[in-house]
């Protein structure tokens, strides 16, 4: 597996587009790892201090993710080095999407990501540049230029991604008007835990203790669905503080915390300072850990403390959650993978990519049950393939990488011992 990974990591990306804003210090990159299948896909993120290497690593992660979610296309990513709390953010994004619009028409599809919202920012800004949908480039590049099929596929994307979730099984509040885009990634993270319990363990989630890192769309939704399944969220750590509750937060508590977020940040009168929470949360005795914040935050010390306290599963809601220099499988990641069951990001957080892929198919049913059910089935299939290759609870991520890379690295390009 490591030889395959080395070859995949070291291969230069096919396309790198670099942008410098004319009105601020913002810089941005689109990295297309490959045009496998004629197109590439990956979301748009913004954070201060982001660099080209981060975007390249995430583009490679997306390529691996598409081996699980489909379609069979290349990985890409957009990243903007700019403070998302700066009041000039909207102008930066407007100029950015104007600059990358030709790529989005031809072969690249994007969506929301860290600090960039799918429905309130990506969709309206791409529409203002004449695109029907931010995934239009994938439709054109991968599926071809048949006009009637293009109209159908893009129309399904427009309806499905923006669809308000009306099935009470999938939304925390019918009057909150959550869309598929708001919930589907967190749902997939929760389903990865549920299916892991069914395939690798005794199937029980009731009473399992959960710690969540990050309270954006992914972390909050994943916590909600796990609480709905009977798990107990005992700790939440967000960038400005957190909540510790040894007896577990109720489903109503989680619902309230989800509905009352300040943007994507936790807000509650039960919050404690970040340093206090960070000192204690890794020793709470949780069996399930959901890293759903920024990339490369989880340290070896945190893993060791959680393992000593009874950790069993890490479901990676964040892309590349471990604090390693390596693009994918560094020493911290490997240590975690050998200690507990690590469900890798390209399986656990594949929900949005899978929803896009499903909605690009011909004549799909656009309903909550169909979209959410398809994501659940896709995650279950990926985990079953891993279990068929190795039923061991540890080494899961290494097995998943091996399955994915076997599809991406041609035999003639592989490194042999």
Short mmCIF file of C-alpha atoms in Angstrom, two decimals:
data_model
loop_
_atom_site.label_atom_id
_atom_site.label_comp_id
_atom_site.label_asym_id
_atom_site.label_seq_id
_atom_site.Cartn_x
_atom_site.Cartn_y
_atom_site.Cartn_z
CA UNK A 1 0.00 0.00 0.00
CA UNK A 2 2.77 2.47 0.89
CA UNK A 3 4.48 1.95 -2.46
CA UNK A 4 1.22 2.69 -4.28
CA UNK A 5 0.70 5.73 -2.07
CA UNK A 6 4.22 7.04 -2.69
CA UNK A 7 3.74 6.82 -6.44
CA UNK A 8 0.37 8.55 -6.28
CA UNK A 9 1.63 11.30 -3.96
CA UNK A 10 4.76 12.04 -5.99
CA UNK A 11 3.08 12.34 -9.36
CA UNK A 12 2.74 16.03 -10.28
CA UNK A 13 -0.79 17.37 -10.71
CA UNK A 14 -1.93 17.75 -14.30
CA UNK A 15 -3.10 21.38 -14.01
CA UNK A 16 -2.36 24.14 -11.49
CA UNK A 17 -4.14 27.48 -11.86
CA UNK A 18 -2.79 30.32 -9.67
CA UNK A 19 -4.63 33.57 -9.00
CA UNK A 20 -3.67 36.85 -7.31
CA UNK A 21 -6.50 39.18 -6.34
CA UNK A 22 -6.25 42.72 -7.69
CA UNK A 23 -7.84 44.39 -4.66
CA UNK A 24 -6.59 42.44 -1.64
CA UNK A 25 -3.68 40.18 -0.69
CA UNK A 26 -5.78 37.09 -1.41
CA UNK A 27 -4.19 34.32 -3.45
CA UNK A 28 -5.87 31.23 -4.80
CA UNK A 29 -5.20 27.95 -6.56
CA UNK A 30 -7.18 25.41 -8.52
CA UNK A 31 -5.30 22.13 -8.56
CA UNK A 32 -6.50 19.44 -10.95
CA UNK A 33 -4.68 16.26 -10.02
CA UNK A 34 -5.81 14.58 -13.24
CA UNK A 35 -8.48 14.75 -15.90
CA UNK A 36 -9.32 11.09 -15.43
CA UNK A 37 -12.57 10.47 -17.27
CA UNK A 38 -12.33 13.89 -18.90
CA UNK A 39 -13.16 15.95 -15.81
CA UNK A 40 -12.23 16.67 -12.20
CA UNK A 41 -14.12 17.72 -9.09
CA UNK A 42 -13.51 19.21 -5.67
CA UNK A 43 -14.81 21.96 -3.41
CA UNK A 44 -13.67 25.52 -2.76
CA UNK A 45 -12.24 26.43 0.65
CA UNK A 46 -10.89 29.61 2.22
CA UNK A 47 -8.66 30.13 5.20
CA UNK A 48 -5.85 32.44 6.18
CA UNK A 49 -2.47 30.75 5.67
CA UNK A 50 -3.65 28.19 3.14
CA UNK A 51 -1.00 27.32 0.55
CA UNK A 52 -0.62 25.48 -2.73
CA UNK A 53 0.59 22.28 -1.05
CA UNK A 54 -2.60 22.03 0.98
CA UNK A 55 -4.69 22.40 -2.17
CA UNK A 56 -2.60 19.79 -3.99
CA UNK A 57 -3.00 17.29 -1.16
CA UNK A 58 -6.76 17.83 -1.06
CA UNK A 59 -7.02 17.41 -4.84
CA UNK A 60 -5.33 14.02 -4.51
CA UNK A 61 -7.72 13.16 -1.66
CA UNK A 62 -10.64 13.98 -3.94
CA UNK A 63 -9.32 11.64 -6.63
CA UNK A 64 -9.27 8.82 -4.11
CA UNK A 65 -12.75 9.80 -2.90
CA UNK A 66 -14.18 9.43 -6.40
CA UNK A 67 -13.16 5.74 -6.39
CA UNK A 68 -15.78 5.38 -3.64
CA UNK A 69 -18.42 7.95 -4.55
CA UNK A 70 -18.12 8.02 -8.35
CA UNK A 71 -18.10 9.24 -11.02
CA UNK A 72 -14.78 7.92 -12.35
CA UNK A 73 -13.15 11.33 -12.69
CA UNK A 74 -10.03 13.09 -11.45
CA UNK A 75 -9.62 14.93 -8.19
CA UNK A 76 -9.38 18.69 -7.90
CA UNK A 77 -9.62 21.40 -5.26
CA UNK A 78 -9.82 25.17 -5.02
CA UNK A 79 -8.22 27.04 -2.15
CA UNK A 80 -8.03 30.75 -1.33
CA UNK A 81 -5.54 32.17 1.16
CA UNK A 82 -7.67 34.84 2.84
CA UNK A 83 -9.29 35.44 6.21
CA UNK A 84 -12.95 34.34 5.86
CA UNK A 85 -13.99 36.74 8.64
CA UNK A 86 -12.72 39.73 6.62
CA UNK A 87 -15.65 41.89 5.43
CA UNK A 88 -14.11 41.85 1.94
CA UNK A 89 -14.71 38.11 1.60
CA UNK A 90 -17.68 38.49 -0.75
CA UNK A 91 -15.67 40.60 -3.19
CA UNK A 92 -12.78 38.16 -3.11
CA UNK A 93 -15.10 35.26 -3.90
CA UNK A 94 -16.80 37.20 -6.71
CA UNK A 95 -13.49 37.93 -8.40
CA UNK A 96 -12.30 34.39 -7.80
CA UNK A 97 -15.29 32.75 -9.47
CA UNK A 98 -15.06 35.16 -12.39
CA UNK A 99 -11.45 34.07 -12.90
CA UNK A 100 -12.13 30.32 -12.70
CA UNK A 101 -15.44 30.31 -14.61
CA UNK A 102 -13.82 29.03 -17.86
CA UNK A 103 -12.55 25.94 -16.00
CA UNK A 104 -15.97 25.41 -14.42
CA UNK A 105 -17.59 25.44 -17.85
CA UNK A 106 -15.13 23.04 -19.45
CA UNK A 107 -14.03 20.25 -17.10
CA UNK A 108 -13.99 21.24 -13.41
CA UNK A 109 -16.84 20.97 -10.92
CA UNK A 110 -16.78 22.55 -7.47
CA UNK A 111 -18.90 23.04 -4.36
CA UNK A 112 -18.67 24.37 -0.83
CA UNK A 113 -15.90 23.50 1.59
CA UNK A 114 -14.23 25.00 4.67
CA UNK A 115 -15.56 28.56 5.22
CA UNK A 116 -17.28 28.64 1.81
CA UNK A 117 -20.98 27.75 1.75
CA UNK A 118 -22.46 25.74 -1.11
CA UNK A 119 -25.92 27.33 -1.24
CA UNK A 120 -25.31 30.93 -0.17
CA UNK A 121 -21.94 31.53 -1.87
CA UNK A 122 -20.87 28.95 -4.48
CA UNK A 123 -24.19 28.50 -6.28
CA UNK A 124 -25.19 32.18 -6.61
CA UNK A 125 -21.67 33.30 -7.56
CA UNK A 126 -21.27 30.65 -10.24
CA UNK A 127 -24.74 31.44 -11.57
CA UNK A 128 -23.74 35.10 -11.83
CA UNK A 129 -20.97 33.95 -14.18
CA UNK A 130 -23.42 32.18 -16.48
CA UNK A 131 -23.19 28.64 -15.06
CA UNK A 132 -26.33 26.63 -14.42
CA UNK A 133 -24.60 24.73 -11.63
CA UNK A 134 -21.06 24.60 -10.16
CA UNK A 135 -20.78 20.94 -11.28
CA UNK A 136 -21.50 21.83 -14.91
CA UNK A 137 -17.87 21.25 -15.92
CA UNK A 138 -18.04 17.62 -14.77
CA UNK A 139 -21.22 17.10 -16.77
CA UNK A 140 -19.59 18.59 -19.88
CA UNK A 141 -16.18 16.99 -19.50
CA UNK A 142 -17.16 13.53 -18.30
CA UNK A 143 -20.59 12.88 -19.76
CA UNK A 144 -20.19 14.68 -23.11
CA UNK A 145 -21.98 17.43 -24.94
CA UNK A 146 -25.34 15.91 -25.81
CA UNK A 147 -27.53 18.93 -25.12
CA UNK A 148 -30.65 17.11 -23.94
CA UNK A 149 -28.65 14.94 -21.54
CA UNK A 150 -26.69 17.95 -20.29
CA UNK A 151 -29.90 19.83 -19.54
CA UNK A 152 -31.33 16.82 -17.71
CA UNK A 153 -28.23 16.15 -15.60
CA UNK A 154 -27.66 19.78 -14.67
CA UNK A 155 -31.35 20.19 -13.92
CA UNK A 156 -31.24 17.24 -11.54
CA UNK A 157 -28.21 18.75 -9.80
CA UNK A 158 -29.98 22.08 -9.39
CA UNK A 159 -33.06 20.44 -7.91
CA UNK A 160 -31.38 17.82 -5.77
CA UNK A 161 -28.56 19.71 -4.06
CA UNK A 162 -30.77 22.68 -3.18
CA UNK A 163 -33.72 20.50 -2.18
CA UNK A 164 -35.17 21.36 1.23
CA UNK A 165 -35.20 18.16 3.30
CA UNK A 166 -38.81 17.40 4.21
CA UNK A 167 -38.55 13.84 5.49
CA UNK A 168 -38.51 13.96 9.29
CA UNK A 169 -36.06 11.03 9.39
CA UNK A 170 -33.34 13.21 7.90
CA UNK A 171 -33.86 16.74 9.24
CA UNK A 172 -33.57 18.03 12.80
CA UNK A 173 -36.39 20.54 12.22
CA UNK A 174 -38.84 20.78 9.34
CA UNK A 175 -39.24 24.54 9.77
CA UNK A 176 -35.47 25.16 9.64
CA UNK A 177 -35.38 24.55 5.87
CA UNK A 178 -32.19 22.53 5.81
CA UNK A 179 -31.12 21.52 2.29
CA UNK A 180 -29.49 18.31 1.11
CA UNK A 181 -26.21 20.22 0.83
CA UNK A 182 -26.42 21.24 4.49
CA UNK A 183 -26.87 17.73 5.84
CA UNK A 184 -25.61 15.05 3.48
CA UNK A 185 -21.89 15.04 4.41
CA UNK A 186 -22.58 14.79 8.14
CA UNK A 187 -25.16 12.10 7.45
CA UNK A 188 -22.53 10.07 5.59
CA UNK A 189 -20.09 10.40 8.52
CA UNK A 190 -22.72 9.09 10.93
CA UNK A 191 -23.65 6.28 8.54
CA UNK A 192 -19.99 5.25 8.30
CA UNK A 193 -20.01 4.70 12.08
CA UNK A 194 -23.34 2.87 11.98
CA UNK A 195 -22.27 0.56 9.16
CA UNK A 196 -18.90 -0.03 10.79
CA UNK A 197 -20.65 -1.16 13.94
CA UNK A 198 -22.81 -3.53 11.87
CA UNK A 199 -20.02 -4.96 9.70
CA UNK A 200 -17.07 -5.08 12.11
CA UNK A 201 -18.62 -5.14 15.58
CA UNK A 202 -21.84 -6.05 17.40
CA UNK A 203 -24.03 -3.53 15.61
CA UNK A 204 -24.98 -1.57 18.72
CA UNK A 205 -24.76 2.22 18.84
CA UNK A 206 -27.05 2.76 21.80
CA UNK A 207 -25.09 4.22 24.69
CA UNK A 208 -21.84 4.60 22.73
CA UNK A 209 -20.06 7.80 23.75
CA UNK A 210 -19.06 10.32 21.09
CA UNK A 211 -16.62 13.24 20.99
CA UNK A 212 -16.98 15.74 18.14
CA UNK A 213 -14.29 18.15 16.94
CA UNK A 214 -15.83 21.04 14.99
CA UNK A 215 -19.45 22.19 14.96
CA UNK A 216 -19.98 23.22 11.35
CA UNK A 217 -22.38 21.49 9.00
CA UNK A 218 -20.44 18.22 9.07
CA UNK A 219 -19.82 17.87 12.80
CA UNK A 220 -23.24 19.08 13.93
CA UNK A 221 -25.16 16.91 11.46
CA UNK A 222 -23.05 13.82 12.20
CA UNK A 223 -23.61 14.30 15.93
CA UNK A 224 -27.35 14.70 15.37
CA UNK A 225 -27.70 11.49 13.35
CA UNK A 226 -25.61 9.48 15.83
CA UNK A 227 -27.67 10.83 18.75
CA UNK A 228 -30.79 9.90 16.78
CA UNK A 229 -29.40 6.35 16.57
CA UNK A 230 -28.93 6.19 20.35
CA UNK A 231 -25.32 7.30 20.83
CA UNK A 232 -24.42 9.83 23.55
CA UNK A 233 -22.41 12.92 22.64
CA UNK A 234 -20.25 13.56 25.71
CA UNK A 235 -18.00 16.28 24.33
CA UNK A 236 -17.87 18.95 21.64
CA UNK A 237 -14.76 21.03 20.96
CA UNK A 238 -15.00 23.98 18.58
CA UNK A 239 -12.56 26.76 17.76
CA UNK A 240 -13.86 29.10 20.50
CA UNK A 241 -14.71 26.62 23.24
CA UNK A 242 -16.82 23.57 23.84
CA UNK A 243 -19.14 21.51 25.99
CA UNK A 244 -18.33 18.58 28.25
CA UNK A 245 -21.21 16.40 29.48
CA UNK A 246 -20.19 13.06 30.96
CA UNK A 247 -23.77 11.74 30.97
CA UNK A 248 -24.25 12.69 27.32
CA UNK A 249 -26.25 15.42 25.63
CA UNK A 250 -29.82 14.48 24.75
CA UNK A 251 -31.11 14.43 21.17
CA UNK A 252 -33.03 17.61 21.96
CA UNK A 253 -29.82 19.20 23.27
CA UNK A 254 -28.00 18.33 20.05
CA UNK A 255 -30.87 19.60 17.95
CA UNK A 256 -30.87 22.92 19.84
CA UNK A 257 -27.10 23.31 19.53
CA UNK A 258 -27.38 22.64 15.81
CA UNK A 259 -30.21 25.12 15.29
CA UNK A 260 -28.63 27.92 17.35
CA UNK A 261 -25.14 27.92 15.81
CA UNK A 262 -23.49 31.26 15.15
CA UNK A 263 -22.80 30.64 11.48
CA UNK A 264 -20.78 27.44 11.71
CA UNK A 265 -19.67 27.98 15.31
CA UNK A 266 -20.96 26.48 18.52
CA UNK A 267 -23.01 28.87 20.65
CA UNK A 268 -24.42 27.98 24.07
CA UNK A 269 -24.51 29.21 27.64
CA UNK A 270 -23.04 25.80 28.53
CA UNK A 271 -19.82 26.52 26.64
CA UNK A 272 -16.52 26.42 28.48
CA UNK A 273 -13.28 28.09 27.37
CA UNK A 274 -11.30 26.31 24.67
CA UNK A 275 -8.27 25.61 26.87
CA UNK A 276 -10.43 24.04 29.60
CA UNK A 277 -12.19 21.78 27.12
CA UNK A 278 -8.97 20.90 25.30
CA UNK A 279 -7.39 19.83 28.60
CA UNK A 280 -10.20 17.37 29.41
CA UNK A 281 -12.01 16.18 26.30
CA UNK A 282 -9.43 13.62 25.18
CA UNK A 283 -9.83 11.69 28.45
CA UNK A 284 -13.65 11.47 28.56
CA UNK A 285 -13.85 7.81 27.65
CA UNK A 286 -15.55 8.11 24.27
CA UNK A 287 -15.70 5.07 22.01
CA UNK A 288 -16.29 7.21 18.89
CA UNK A 289 -14.35 10.27 17.75
CA UNK A 290 -15.49 12.50 14.89
CA UNK A 291 -12.77 14.93 13.70
CA UNK A 292 -14.89 17.36 11.65
CA UNK A 293 -12.93 20.62 11.84
CA UNK A 294 -9.99 21.80 9.74
CA UNK A 295 -7.35 19.48 8.30
CA UNK A 296 -4.26 18.28 10.21
CA UNK A 297 -5.40 19.07 13.74
CA UNK A 298 -5.41 15.67 15.48
CA UNK A 299 -2.16 14.89 17.29
CA UNK A 300 -0.61 11.65 18.44
CA UNK A 301 -0.95 12.69 22.08
CA UNK A 302 -4.69 13.23 21.63
CA UNK A 303 -5.03 9.82 19.98
CA UNK A 304 -3.08 8.07 22.74
CA UNK A 305 -5.21 9.71 25.44
CA UNK A 306 -8.44 8.72 23.73
CA UNK A 307 -7.21 5.16 23.16
CA UNK A 308 -6.24 4.86 26.83
CA UNK A 309 -9.76 6.00 27.72
CA UNK A 310 -11.48 3.41 25.50
CA UNK A 311 -11.58 4.79 21.95
CA UNK A 312 -12.73 2.30 19.28
CA UNK A 313 -13.55 4.25 16.09
CA UNK A 314 -12.40 7.44 14.37
CA UNK A 315 -14.70 8.54 11.53
CA UNK A 316 -12.94 11.25 9.53
CA UNK A 317 -15.38 14.06 8.79
CA UNK A 318 -12.46 16.39 8.04
CA UNK A 319 -10.20 15.87 5.06
CA UNK A 320 -6.77 14.64 6.20
CA UNK A 321 -7.50 15.10 9.92
CA UNK A 322 -4.15 13.99 11.35
CA UNK A 323 -1.26 16.36 12.11
CA UNK A 324 1.26 14.95 9.64
CA UNK A 325 3.42 16.60 6.98
CA UNK A 326 2.73 13.75 4.57
CA UNK A 327 -0.15 14.22 2.14
CA UNK A 328 -2.05 11.13 3.24
CA UNK A 329 -0.72 8.42 5.52
CA UNK A 330 1.91 9.91 7.80
CA UNK A 331 3.15 8.57 11.16
CA UNK A 332 0.27 10.00 13.21
CA UNK A 333 -2.30 8.55 10.82
CA UNK A 334 -0.53 5.19 10.75
CA UNK A 335 -0.33 5.12 14.55
CA UNK A 336 -4.06 5.79 14.80
CA UNK A 337 -4.83 3.16 12.15
CA UNK A 338 -2.86 0.54 14.07
CA UNK A 339 -4.55 1.49 17.36
CA UNK A 340 -8.27 1.72 16.48
CA UNK A 341 -10.62 1.52 13.51
CA UNK A 342 -10.02 4.63 11.37
CA UNK A 343 -12.67 5.19 8.72
CA UNK A 344 -10.80 7.35 6.17
CA UNK A 345 -12.16 10.65 4.96
CA UNK A 346 -12.72 9.43 1.41
CA UNK A 347 -15.31 6.98 2.75
CA UNK A 348 -16.69 8.77 5.81
CA UNK A 349 -17.20 12.22 4.27
CA UNK A 350 -18.08 11.13 0.74
CA UNK A 351 -21.74 12.14 1.11
CA UNK A 352 -21.71 15.33 -0.95
CA UNK A 353 -19.56 13.81 -3.69
CA UNK A 354 -21.88 10.82 -3.86
CA UNK A 355 -24.97 13.03 -3.99
CA UNK A 356 -23.43 14.94 -6.91
CA UNK A 357 -22.60 11.66 -8.67
CA UNK A 358 -26.07 10.21 -8.18
CA UNK A 359 -27.77 13.37 -9.41
CA UNK A 360 -25.68 13.29 -12.58
CA UNK A 361 -27.08 9.90 -13.53
CA UNK A 362 -29.96 9.56 -15.97
CA UNK A 363 -33.57 9.75 -14.73
CA UNK A 364 -32.88 9.60 -10.98
CA UNK A 365 -35.50 9.91 -8.28
CA UNK A 366 -35.07 13.22 -6.51
CA UNK A 367 -36.38 12.54 -3.02
CA UNK A 368 -34.90 12.64 0.47
CA UNK A 369 -35.15 8.86 0.82
CA UNK A 370 -33.46 8.24 -2.53
CA UNK A 371 -30.58 10.69 -1.99
CA UNK A 372 -29.84 9.86 1.64
CA UNK A 373 -30.42 6.13 1.08
CA UNK A 374 -27.97 6.09 -1.83
CA UNK A 375 -25.26 7.74 0.29
CA UNK A 376 -25.83 5.18 3.05
CA UNK A 377 -25.60 2.29 0.57
CA UNK A 378 -22.41 3.70 -0.98
CA UNK A 379 -20.67 4.02 2.40
CA UNK A 380 -21.80 0.52 3.39
CA UNK A 381 -20.48 -0.96 0.14
CA UNK A 382 -17.07 0.67 0.62
CA UNK A 383 -16.75 -0.66 4.18
CA UNK A 384 -17.90 -4.12 3.13
CA UNK A 385 -15.18 -4.20 0.45
CA UNK A 386 -12.61 -3.34 3.12
CA UNK A 387 -13.95 -6.04 5.44
CA UNK A 388 -13.88 -8.62 2.64
CA UNK A 389 -10.19 -7.89 2.09
CA UNK A 390 -9.34 -7.78 5.80
CA UNK A 391 -11.81 -8.32 8.66
CA UNK A 392 -9.38 -6.86 11.21
CA UNK A 393 -10.68 -3.79 13.04
CA UNK A 394 -7.30 -2.08 12.88
CA UNK A 395 -5.58 -1.28 9.60
CA UNK A 396 -8.92 -0.34 8.05
CA UNK A 397 -7.63 2.89 6.51
CA UNK A 398 -4.59 1.14 5.00
CA UNK A 399 -6.90 -1.45 3.46
CA UNK A 400 -9.17 1.26 2.05
CA UNK A 401 -6.19 3.10 0.54
CA UNK A 402 -4.99 -0.11 -1.08
CA UNK A 403 -8.39 -0.71 -2.72
CA UNK A 404 -8.59 2.86 -4.00
CA UNK A 405 -5.01 3.16 -5.23
CA UNK A 406 -5.24 -0.13 -7.08
CA UNK A 407 -7.74 1.68 -9.34
CA UNK A 408 -5.63 4.82 -9.76
CA UNK A 409 -1.99 3.77 -10.17
CA UNK A 410 -1.30 1.90 -13.42
CA UNK A 411 0.67 -1.32 -12.99
CA UNK A 412 3.54 0.04 -15.10
CA UNK A 413 3.99 3.05 -12.81
CA UNK A 414 4.19 1.18 -9.51
CA UNK A 415 7.23 1.10 -7.24
CA UNK A 416 8.36 -2.41 -6.31
CA UNK A 417 10.43 -3.48 -3.35
#
